[in-house]
């Protein structure tokens, strides 16, 4: 065998191995739906501390809009749901490391996040809202009013990024959990919190000394976050959401927890 023939043979063999490895990787990456069906359950992550989306009720069980949505989604997929309460700052990492199959936790669909994750069709439509003490409700109407204010946001959330982009003069305080953030607002350590408008309205009902200040700053849509490279799972999730929307389940759950249809 000549050197040139040997090189061509080696090159073809190497390309064949690379192609085979690539196809194997794609096959493995696309097996999640089959694995879920085989296991008979889908592992869904949510915080469990974010009412009315997910919270622990008086009996100690996880409840809320996204809890019931997850249960309905699993039913449509023909499996059981295993809900895993996970702090926000670790929930997407848990998805990436395959400890979770999906995240149903008001994950806002953004261009930046779509580079790392696949998202289902939106299941809620809301906005970024400032929550303040009721006595200060007239002090914040626009993003300009946040300048010089101490504003609490979840660490690594779209609220933190929005604040950096739209009001760099705000004094940003980040939190790993919601209870501490709300407590700091009520005792005056911070002037405002940026959260989902729906969550702000719900919290204000339970804490009448707080109020949503002004209109929502921007529109945001939440979708179910999945790992990239799982087209079959994404299609199945979207099909399930379409069914739940068509048969009125989504609207019914929304009206149960928000007294309004916030799903479109």
PDB file of C-alpha atoms in Angstrom, residues 5-261:
ATOM      1  CA  UNK A   5      -3.528   5.251  -0.390  1.00  0.00           C
ATOM      2  CA  UNK A   6      -2.861   4.595   3.296  1.00  0.00           C
ATOM      3  CA  UNK A   7      -3.671   8.205   4.134  1.00  0.00           C
ATOM      4  CA  UNK A   8      -6.921   8.083   2.164  1.00  0.00           C
ATOM      5  CA  UNK A   9      -7.896   4.842   3.864  1.00  0.00           C
ATOM      6  CA  UNK A  10      -7.070   6.301   7.271  1.00  0.00           C
ATOM      7  CA  UNK A  11      -9.020   9.464   6.478  1.00  0.00           C
ATOM      8  CA  UNK A  12     -12.092   7.535   5.341  1.00  0.00           C
ATOM      9  CA  UNK A  13     -11.925   5.365   8.439  1.00  0.00           C
ATOM     10  CA  UNK A  14     -11.591   8.377  10.709  1.00  0.00           C
ATOM     11  CA  UNK A  15     -14.507  10.137   9.034  1.00  0.00           C
ATOM     12  CA  UNK A  16     -16.573   6.983   9.357  1.00  0.00           C
ATOM     13  CA  UNK A  17     -15.865   6.765  13.069  1.00  0.00           C
ATOM     14  CA  UNK A  18     -16.665  10.451  13.547  1.00  0.00           C
ATOM     15  CA  UNK A  19     -19.913  10.121  11.606  1.00  0.00           C
ATOM     16  CA  UNK A  20     -20.877   7.041  13.561  1.00  0.00           C
ATOM     17  CA  UNK A  21     -20.139   8.767  16.857  1.00  0.00           C
ATOM     18  CA  UNK A  22     -22.150  11.784  15.756  1.00  0.00           C
ATOM     19  CA  UNK A  23     -25.144   9.671  14.777  1.00  0.00           C
ATOM     20  CA  UNK A  24     -24.874   7.738  18.034  1.00  0.00           C
ATOM     21  CA  UNK A  25     -24.773  11.011  19.961  1.00  0.00           C
ATOM     22  CA  UNK A  26     -27.874  12.223  18.144  1.00  0.00           C
ATOM     23  CA  UNK A  27     -29.641   8.949  18.844  1.00  0.00           C
ATOM     24  CA  UNK A  28     -28.784   9.127  22.530  1.00  0.00           C
ATOM     25  CA  UNK A  29     -29.763  12.791  22.720  1.00  0.00           C
ATOM     26  CA  UNK A  30     -33.124  12.089  21.117  1.00  0.00           C
ATOM     27  CA  UNK A  31     -34.086   9.189  23.375  1.00  0.00           C
ATOM     28  CA  UNK A  32     -35.488  11.200  26.278  1.00  0.00           C
ATOM     29  CA  UNK A  33     -39.164  10.757  25.392  1.00  0.00           C
ATOM     30  CA  UNK A  34     -38.634   7.014  25.075  1.00  0.00           C
ATOM     31  CA  UNK A  35     -36.795   6.926  28.396  1.00  0.00           C
ATOM     32  CA  UNK A  36     -39.623   8.829  30.073  1.00  0.00           C
ATOM     33  CA  UNK A  37     -42.206   6.426  28.649  1.00  0.00           C
ATOM     34  CA  UNK A  38     -40.117   3.446  29.730  1.00  0.00           C
ATOM     35  CA  UNK A  39     -39.680   4.789  33.268  1.00  0.00           C
ATOM     36  CA  UNK A  40     -43.364   5.672  33.460  1.00  0.00           C
ATOM     37  CA  UNK A  41     -42.660   9.098  34.911  1.00  0.00           C
ATOM     38  CA  UNK A  42     -41.416  12.542  33.973  1.00  0.00           C
ATOM     39  CA  UNK A  43     -39.229  14.464  36.420  1.00  0.00           C
ATOM     40  CA  UNK A  44     -40.331  18.100  36.515  1.00  0.00           C
ATOM     41  CA  UNK A  45     -38.563  20.827  38.456  1.00  0.00           C
ATOM     42  CA  UNK A  46     -40.216  23.821  40.098  1.00  0.00           C
ATOM     43  CA  UNK A  47     -39.352  26.010  43.051  1.00  0.00           C
ATOM     44  CA  UNK A  48     -42.241  25.256  45.378  1.00  0.00           C
ATOM     45  CA  UNK A  49     -41.869  28.686  47.004  1.00  0.00           C
ATOM     46  CA  UNK A  50     -43.490  30.874  44.358  1.00  0.00           C
ATOM     47  CA  UNK A  51     -47.253  31.175  44.935  1.00  0.00           C
ATOM     48  CA  UNK A  52     -49.599  30.878  43.173  1.00  0.00           C
ATOM     49  CA  UNK A  53     -47.424  29.036  40.660  1.00  0.00           C
ATOM     50  CA  UNK A  54     -45.989  26.493  43.100  1.00  0.00           C
ATOM     51  CA  UNK A  55     -46.054  26.383  46.883  1.00  0.00           C
ATOM     52  CA  UNK A  56     -46.439  24.032  49.830  1.00  0.00           C
ATOM     53  CA  UNK A  57     -50.020  24.049  51.100  1.00  0.00           C
ATOM     54  CA  UNK A  58     -51.264  23.635  54.673  1.00  0.00           C
ATOM     55  CA  UNK A  59     -51.155  19.856  54.369  1.00  0.00           C
ATOM     56  CA  UNK A  60     -47.503  19.958  53.341  1.00  0.00           C
ATOM     57  CA  UNK A  61     -48.125  19.082  49.696  1.00  0.00           C
ATOM     58  CA  UNK A  62     -46.956  20.954  46.615  1.00  0.00           C
ATOM     59  CA  UNK A  63     -49.809  22.942  45.117  1.00  0.00           C
ATOM     60  CA  UNK A  64     -50.318  25.700  42.599  1.00  0.00           C
ATOM     61  CA  UNK A  65     -50.965  26.492  38.968  1.00  0.00           C
ATOM     62  CA  UNK A  66     -47.741  24.960  37.671  1.00  0.00           C
ATOM     63  CA  UNK A  67     -48.102  21.920  39.914  1.00  0.00           C
ATOM     64  CA  UNK A  68     -51.498  21.106  38.412  1.00  0.00           C
ATOM     65  CA  UNK A  69     -50.247  21.974  34.938  1.00  0.00           C
ATOM     66  CA  UNK A  70     -47.371  19.522  35.394  1.00  0.00           C
ATOM     67  CA  UNK A  71     -49.780  16.820  36.531  1.00  0.00           C
ATOM     68  CA  UNK A  72     -52.033  17.431  33.526  1.00  0.00           C
ATOM     69  CA  UNK A  73     -49.041  17.433  31.181  1.00  0.00           C
ATOM     70  CA  UNK A  74     -47.810  14.093  32.519  1.00  0.00           C
ATOM     71  CA  UNK A  75     -51.277  12.612  32.117  1.00  0.00           C
ATOM     72  CA  UNK A  76     -51.350  13.659  28.461  1.00  0.00           C
ATOM     73  CA  UNK A  77     -47.932  12.039  27.983  1.00  0.00           C
ATOM     74  CA  UNK A  78     -49.273   8.846  29.541  1.00  0.00           C
ATOM     75  CA  UNK A  79     -46.923   8.847  32.531  1.00  0.00           C
ATOM     76  CA  UNK A  80     -46.847   9.892  36.174  1.00  0.00           C
ATOM     77  CA  UNK A  81     -45.218  13.106  37.320  1.00  0.00           C
ATOM     78  CA  UNK A  82     -42.375  13.321  39.811  1.00  0.00           C
ATOM     79  CA  UNK A  83     -42.219  16.890  41.084  1.00  0.00           C
ATOM     80  CA  UNK A  84     -38.858  18.018  42.414  1.00  0.00           C
ATOM     81  CA  UNK A  85     -38.754  21.263  44.403  1.00  0.00           C
ATOM     82  CA  UNK A  86     -35.515  22.947  43.360  1.00  0.00           C
ATOM     83  CA  UNK A  87     -34.127  26.429  44.150  1.00  0.00           C
ATOM     84  CA  UNK A  88     -34.138  28.776  41.187  1.00  0.00           C
ATOM     85  CA  UNK A  89     -30.366  29.205  41.106  1.00  0.00           C
ATOM     86  CA  UNK A  90     -29.915  25.479  40.513  1.00  0.00           C
ATOM     87  CA  UNK A  91     -32.995  24.474  38.577  1.00  0.00           C
ATOM     88  CA  UNK A  92     -31.651  24.900  35.041  1.00  0.00           C
ATOM     89  CA  UNK A  93     -28.367  23.256  36.021  1.00  0.00           C
ATOM     90  CA  UNK A  94     -30.415  20.281  37.234  1.00  0.00           C
ATOM     91  CA  UNK A  95     -32.065  20.158  33.809  1.00  0.00           C
ATOM     92  CA  UNK A  96     -28.696  20.270  32.039  1.00  0.00           C
ATOM     93  CA  UNK A  97     -27.297  17.476  34.223  1.00  0.00           C
ATOM     94  CA  UNK A  98     -30.368  15.308  33.469  1.00  0.00           C
ATOM     95  CA  UNK A  99     -31.606  15.262  37.049  1.00  0.00           C
ATOM     96  CA  UNK A 100     -34.754  16.819  35.595  1.00  0.00           C
ATOM     97  CA  UNK A 101     -36.577  16.124  32.343  1.00  0.00           C
ATOM     98  CA  UNK A 102     -38.282  19.514  32.230  1.00  0.00           C
ATOM     99  CA  UNK A 103     -38.653  22.750  34.175  1.00  0.00           C
ATOM    100  CA  UNK A 104     -42.124  24.227  34.706  1.00  0.00           C
ATOM    101  CA  UNK A 105     -41.284  27.289  36.766  1.00  0.00           C
ATOM    102  CA  UNK A 106     -42.218  30.518  34.979  1.00  0.00           C
ATOM    103  CA  UNK A 107     -39.053  30.358  32.918  1.00  0.00           C
ATOM    104  CA  UNK A 108     -39.290  33.376  30.648  1.00  0.00           C
ATOM    105  CA  UNK A 109     -38.605  32.644  26.998  1.00  0.00           C
ATOM    106  CA  UNK A 110     -35.752  34.860  25.832  1.00  0.00           C
ATOM    107  CA  UNK A 111     -33.362  34.844  22.889  1.00  0.00           C
ATOM    108  CA  UNK A 112     -30.438  34.297  25.244  1.00  0.00           C
ATOM    109  CA  UNK A 113     -32.037  31.288  26.931  1.00  0.00           C
ATOM    110  CA  UNK A 114     -33.092  29.780  23.604  1.00  0.00           C
ATOM    111  CA  UNK A 115     -29.403  29.406  22.786  1.00  0.00           C
ATOM    112  CA  UNK A 116     -29.094  26.877  25.631  1.00  0.00           C
ATOM    113  CA  UNK A 117     -32.562  25.351  26.003  1.00  0.00           C
ATOM    114  CA  UNK A 118     -35.594  24.423  23.959  1.00  0.00           C
ATOM    115  CA  UNK A 119     -38.917  25.908  25.016  1.00  0.00           C
ATOM    116  CA  UNK A 120     -42.478  24.770  24.578  1.00  0.00           C
ATOM    117  CA  UNK A 121     -45.143  27.086  23.317  1.00  0.00           C
ATOM    118  CA  UNK A 122     -45.938  29.754  25.962  1.00  0.00           C
ATOM    119  CA  UNK A 123     -48.402  28.725  28.655  1.00  0.00           C
ATOM    120  CA  UNK A 124     -48.616  32.073  30.495  1.00  0.00           C
ATOM    121  CA  UNK A 125     -48.311  35.668  29.372  1.00  0.00           C
ATOM    122  CA  UNK A 126     -47.403  38.276  31.957  1.00  0.00           C
ATOM    123  CA  UNK A 127     -44.924  41.087  32.562  1.00  0.00           C
ATOM    124  CA  UNK A 128     -42.177  42.433  34.800  1.00  0.00           C
ATOM    125  CA  UNK A 129     -43.797  44.152  37.778  1.00  0.00           C
ATOM    126  CA  UNK A 130     -42.524  46.284  40.645  1.00  0.00           C
ATOM    127  CA  UNK A 131     -43.869  45.279  44.061  1.00  0.00           C
ATOM    128  CA  UNK A 132     -43.541  47.900  46.804  1.00  0.00           C
ATOM    129  CA  UNK A 133     -44.917  48.762  50.208  1.00  0.00           C
ATOM    130  CA  UNK A 134     -48.423  50.092  49.707  1.00  0.00           C
ATOM    131  CA  UNK A 135     -47.526  53.441  51.262  1.00  0.00           C
ATOM    132  CA  UNK A 136     -44.951  53.897  48.477  1.00  0.00           C
ATOM    133  CA  UNK A 137     -47.120  52.739  45.578  1.00  0.00           C
ATOM    134  CA  UNK A 138     -47.137  56.167  43.907  1.00  0.00           C
ATOM    135  CA  UNK A 139     -43.352  56.485  43.889  1.00  0.00           C
ATOM    136  CA  UNK A 140     -42.722  54.008  41.058  1.00  0.00           C
ATOM    137  CA  UNK A 141     -44.506  54.317  37.726  1.00  0.00           C
ATOM    138  CA  UNK A 142     -41.740  53.803  35.168  1.00  0.00           C
ATOM    139  CA  UNK A 143     -38.226  52.386  34.984  1.00  0.00           C
ATOM    140  CA  UNK A 144     -36.875  55.900  35.544  1.00  0.00           C
ATOM    141  CA  UNK A 145     -38.351  55.833  39.043  1.00  0.00           C
ATOM    142  CA  UNK A 146     -36.112  52.891  39.976  1.00  0.00           C
ATOM    143  CA  UNK A 147     -32.963  55.032  39.731  1.00  0.00           C
ATOM    144  CA  UNK A 148     -31.267  55.210  43.130  1.00  0.00           C
ATOM    145  CA  UNK A 149     -33.717  52.703  44.621  1.00  0.00           C
ATOM    146  CA  UNK A 150     -32.715  49.434  46.259  1.00  0.00           C
ATOM    147  CA  UNK A 151     -34.371  46.807  44.088  1.00  0.00           C
ATOM    148  CA  UNK A 152     -34.536  43.106  44.913  1.00  0.00           C
ATOM    149  CA  UNK A 153     -34.377  40.506  42.144  1.00  0.00           C
ATOM    150  CA  UNK A 154     -33.782  36.782  41.915  1.00  0.00           C
ATOM    151  CA  UNK A 155     -30.166  35.918  41.175  1.00  0.00           C
ATOM    152  CA  UNK A 156     -29.688  35.035  37.513  1.00  0.00           C
ATOM    153  CA  UNK A 157     -33.271  35.817  36.547  1.00  0.00           C
ATOM    154  CA  UNK A 158     -34.551  37.821  33.598  1.00  0.00           C
ATOM    155  CA  UNK A 159     -35.605  40.461  36.161  1.00  0.00           C
ATOM    156  CA  UNK A 160     -31.977  41.019  37.116  1.00  0.00           C
ATOM    157  CA  UNK A 161     -30.939  41.299  33.475  1.00  0.00           C
ATOM    158  CA  UNK A 162     -33.840  43.609  32.610  1.00  0.00           C
ATOM    159  CA  UNK A 163     -32.922  45.924  35.474  1.00  0.00           C
ATOM    160  CA  UNK A 164     -29.274  46.066  34.410  1.00  0.00           C
ATOM    161  CA  UNK A 165     -30.292  46.837  30.833  1.00  0.00           C
ATOM    162  CA  UNK A 166     -33.036  49.362  31.564  1.00  0.00           C
ATOM    163  CA  UNK A 167     -32.058  51.100  34.793  1.00  0.00           C
ATOM    164  CA  UNK A 168     -28.334  50.776  35.570  1.00  0.00           C
ATOM    165  CA  UNK A 169     -28.669  53.463  38.250  1.00  0.00           C
ATOM    166  CA  UNK A 170     -30.766  51.153  40.420  1.00  0.00           C
ATOM    167  CA  UNK A 171     -29.065  49.550  43.419  1.00  0.00           C
ATOM    168  CA  UNK A 172     -29.480  45.865  42.677  1.00  0.00           C
ATOM    169  CA  UNK A 173     -29.767  43.328  45.500  1.00  0.00           C
ATOM    170  CA  UNK A 174     -29.928  39.695  44.393  1.00  0.00           C
ATOM    171  CA  UNK A 175     -31.600  36.810  46.226  1.00  0.00           C
ATOM    172  CA  UNK A 176     -31.493  33.031  46.014  1.00  0.00           C
ATOM    173  CA  UNK A 177     -34.982  32.610  47.459  1.00  0.00           C
ATOM    174  CA  UNK A 178     -38.287  34.450  47.436  1.00  0.00           C
ATOM    175  CA  UNK A 179     -39.193  34.457  51.170  1.00  0.00           C
ATOM    176  CA  UNK A 180     -36.068  36.440  52.119  1.00  0.00           C
ATOM    177  CA  UNK A 181     -36.676  38.871  49.284  1.00  0.00           C
ATOM    178  CA  UNK A 182     -40.259  39.543  50.375  1.00  0.00           C
ATOM    179  CA  UNK A 183     -39.213  39.853  54.016  1.00  0.00           C
ATOM    180  CA  UNK A 184     -36.582  42.459  53.153  1.00  0.00           C
ATOM    181  CA  UNK A 185     -39.186  44.498  51.297  1.00  0.00           C
ATOM    182  CA  UNK A 186     -41.610  44.472  54.210  1.00  0.00           C
ATOM    183  CA  UNK A 187     -38.994  45.522  56.773  1.00  0.00           C
ATOM    184  CA  UNK A 188     -37.622  48.261  54.528  1.00  0.00           C
ATOM    185  CA  UNK A 189     -34.236  46.848  53.558  1.00  0.00           C
ATOM    186  CA  UNK A 190     -35.152  47.307  49.899  1.00  0.00           C
ATOM    187  CA  UNK A 191     -37.524  49.712  48.160  1.00  0.00           C
ATOM    188  CA  UNK A 192     -38.996  47.396  45.549  1.00  0.00           C
ATOM    189  CA  UNK A 193     -38.972  43.894  44.127  1.00  0.00           C
ATOM    190  CA  UNK A 194     -39.155  43.005  40.454  1.00  0.00           C
ATOM    191  CA  UNK A 195     -41.172  39.835  39.879  1.00  0.00           C
ATOM    192  CA  UNK A 196     -43.804  38.390  37.578  1.00  0.00           C
ATOM    193  CA  UNK A 197     -46.910  40.595  37.500  1.00  0.00           C
ATOM    194  CA  UNK A 198     -49.208  37.674  38.304  1.00  0.00           C
ATOM    195  CA  UNK A 199     -47.120  36.716  41.331  1.00  0.00           C
ATOM    196  CA  UNK A 200     -47.042  40.352  42.480  1.00  0.00           C
ATOM    197  CA  UNK A 201     -50.830  40.662  42.377  1.00  0.00           C
ATOM    198  CA  UNK A 202     -51.225  37.382  44.249  1.00  0.00           C
ATOM    199  CA  UNK A 203     -48.691  38.359  46.919  1.00  0.00           C
ATOM    200  CA  UNK A 204     -50.365  41.732  47.443  1.00  0.00           C
ATOM    201  CA  UNK A 205     -53.627  39.915  48.244  1.00  0.00           C
ATOM    202  CA  UNK A 206     -51.939  38.020  51.060  1.00  0.00           C
ATOM    203  CA  UNK A 207     -49.806  40.939  52.248  1.00  0.00           C
ATOM    204  CA  UNK A 208     -52.087  44.005  52.149  1.00  0.00           C
ATOM    205  CA  UNK A 209     -49.232  46.287  53.194  1.00  0.00           C
ATOM    206  CA  UNK A 210     -47.736  45.708  49.721  1.00  0.00           C
ATOM    207  CA  UNK A 211     -48.971  46.646  46.248  1.00  0.00           C
ATOM    208  CA  UNK A 212     -48.103  46.348  42.569  1.00  0.00           C
ATOM    209  CA  UNK A 213     -46.756  49.737  41.480  1.00  0.00           C
ATOM    210  CA  UNK A 214     -47.837  51.010  38.075  1.00  0.00           C
ATOM    211  CA  UNK A 215     -48.175  48.907  34.943  1.00  0.00           C
ATOM    212  CA  UNK A 216     -45.959  45.994  33.976  1.00  0.00           C
ATOM    213  CA  UNK A 217     -42.655  47.156  32.507  1.00  0.00           C
ATOM    214  CA  UNK A 218     -42.559  44.605  29.699  1.00  0.00           C
ATOM    215  CA  UNK A 219     -44.382  41.602  28.281  1.00  0.00           C
ATOM    216  CA  UNK A 220     -42.968  38.177  29.025  1.00  0.00           C
ATOM    217  CA  UNK A 221     -44.008  34.682  28.038  1.00  0.00           C
ATOM    218  CA  UNK A 222     -43.204  31.565  30.050  1.00  0.00           C
ATOM    219  CA  UNK A 223     -42.612  28.158  28.497  1.00  0.00           C
ATOM    220  CA  UNK A 224     -41.591  24.695  29.613  1.00  0.00           C
ATOM    221  CA  UNK A 225     -37.795  24.449  29.449  1.00  0.00           C
ATOM    222  CA  UNK A 226     -36.233  21.311  27.962  1.00  0.00           C
ATOM    223  CA  UNK A 227     -32.724  20.244  27.054  1.00  0.00           C
ATOM    224  CA  UNK A 228     -31.747  20.904  23.467  1.00  0.00           C
ATOM    225  CA  UNK A 229     -31.630  17.976  21.070  1.00  0.00           C
ATOM    226  CA  UNK A 230     -34.920  16.376  22.157  1.00  0.00           C
ATOM    227  CA  UNK A 231     -37.285  17.165  19.232  1.00  0.00           C
ATOM    228  CA  UNK A 232     -39.619  14.263  19.978  1.00  0.00           C
ATOM    229  CA  UNK A 233     -40.071  15.324  23.593  1.00  0.00           C
ATOM    230  CA  UNK A 234     -40.572  18.955  22.564  1.00  0.00           C
ATOM    231  CA  UNK A 235     -43.214  17.950  20.006  1.00  0.00           C
ATOM    232  CA  UNK A 236     -44.998  15.750  22.557  1.00  0.00           C
ATOM    233  CA  UNK A 237     -45.015  18.541  25.158  1.00  0.00           C
ATOM    234  CA  UNK A 238     -46.376  21.050  22.639  1.00  0.00           C
ATOM    235  CA  UNK A 239     -49.033  18.584  21.533  1.00  0.00           C
ATOM    236  CA  UNK A 240     -50.056  18.069  25.156  1.00  0.00           C
ATOM    237  CA  UNK A 241     -50.260  21.834  25.742  1.00  0.00           C
ATOM    238  CA  UNK A 242     -52.370  22.237  22.593  1.00  0.00           C
ATOM    239  CA  UNK A 243     -54.762  19.598  23.930  1.00  0.00           C
ATOM    240  CA  UNK A 244     -54.943  21.219  27.368  1.00  0.00           C
ATOM    241  CA  UNK A 245     -55.645  24.583  25.755  1.00  0.00           C
ATOM    242  CA  UNK A 246     -58.279  23.179  23.381  1.00  0.00           C
ATOM    243  CA  UNK A 247     -60.206  21.273  26.055  1.00  0.00           C
ATOM    244  CA  UNK A 248     -60.228  24.252  28.428  1.00  0.00           C
ATOM    245  CA  UNK A 249     -57.920  22.776  31.072  1.00  0.00           C
ATOM    246  CA  UNK A 250     -55.379  25.612  30.875  1.00  0.00           C
ATOM    247  CA  UNK A 251     -58.068  28.265  31.144  1.00  0.00           C
ATOM    248  CA  UNK A 252     -59.735  26.450  34.038  1.00  0.00           C
ATOM    249  CA  UNK A 253     -56.484  26.209  35.999  1.00  0.00           C
ATOM    250  CA  UNK A 254     -55.697  29.850  35.276  1.00  0.00           C
ATOM    251  CA  UNK A 255     -59.071  31.051  36.519  1.00  0.00           C
ATOM    252  CA  UNK A 256     -58.716  28.855  39.617  1.00  0.00           C
ATOM    253  CA  UNK A 257     -55.457  30.509  40.675  1.00  0.00           C
ATOM    254  CA  UNK A 258     -55.641  33.976  39.084  1.00  0.00           C
ATOM    255  CA  UNK A 259     -59.362  34.648  38.564  1.00  0.00           C
ATOM    256  CA  UNK A 260     -58.457  35.409  34.944  1.00  0.00           C
ATOM    257  CA  UNK A 261     -57.146  33.691  31.838  1.00  0.00           C
TER     258      UNK A 261
END
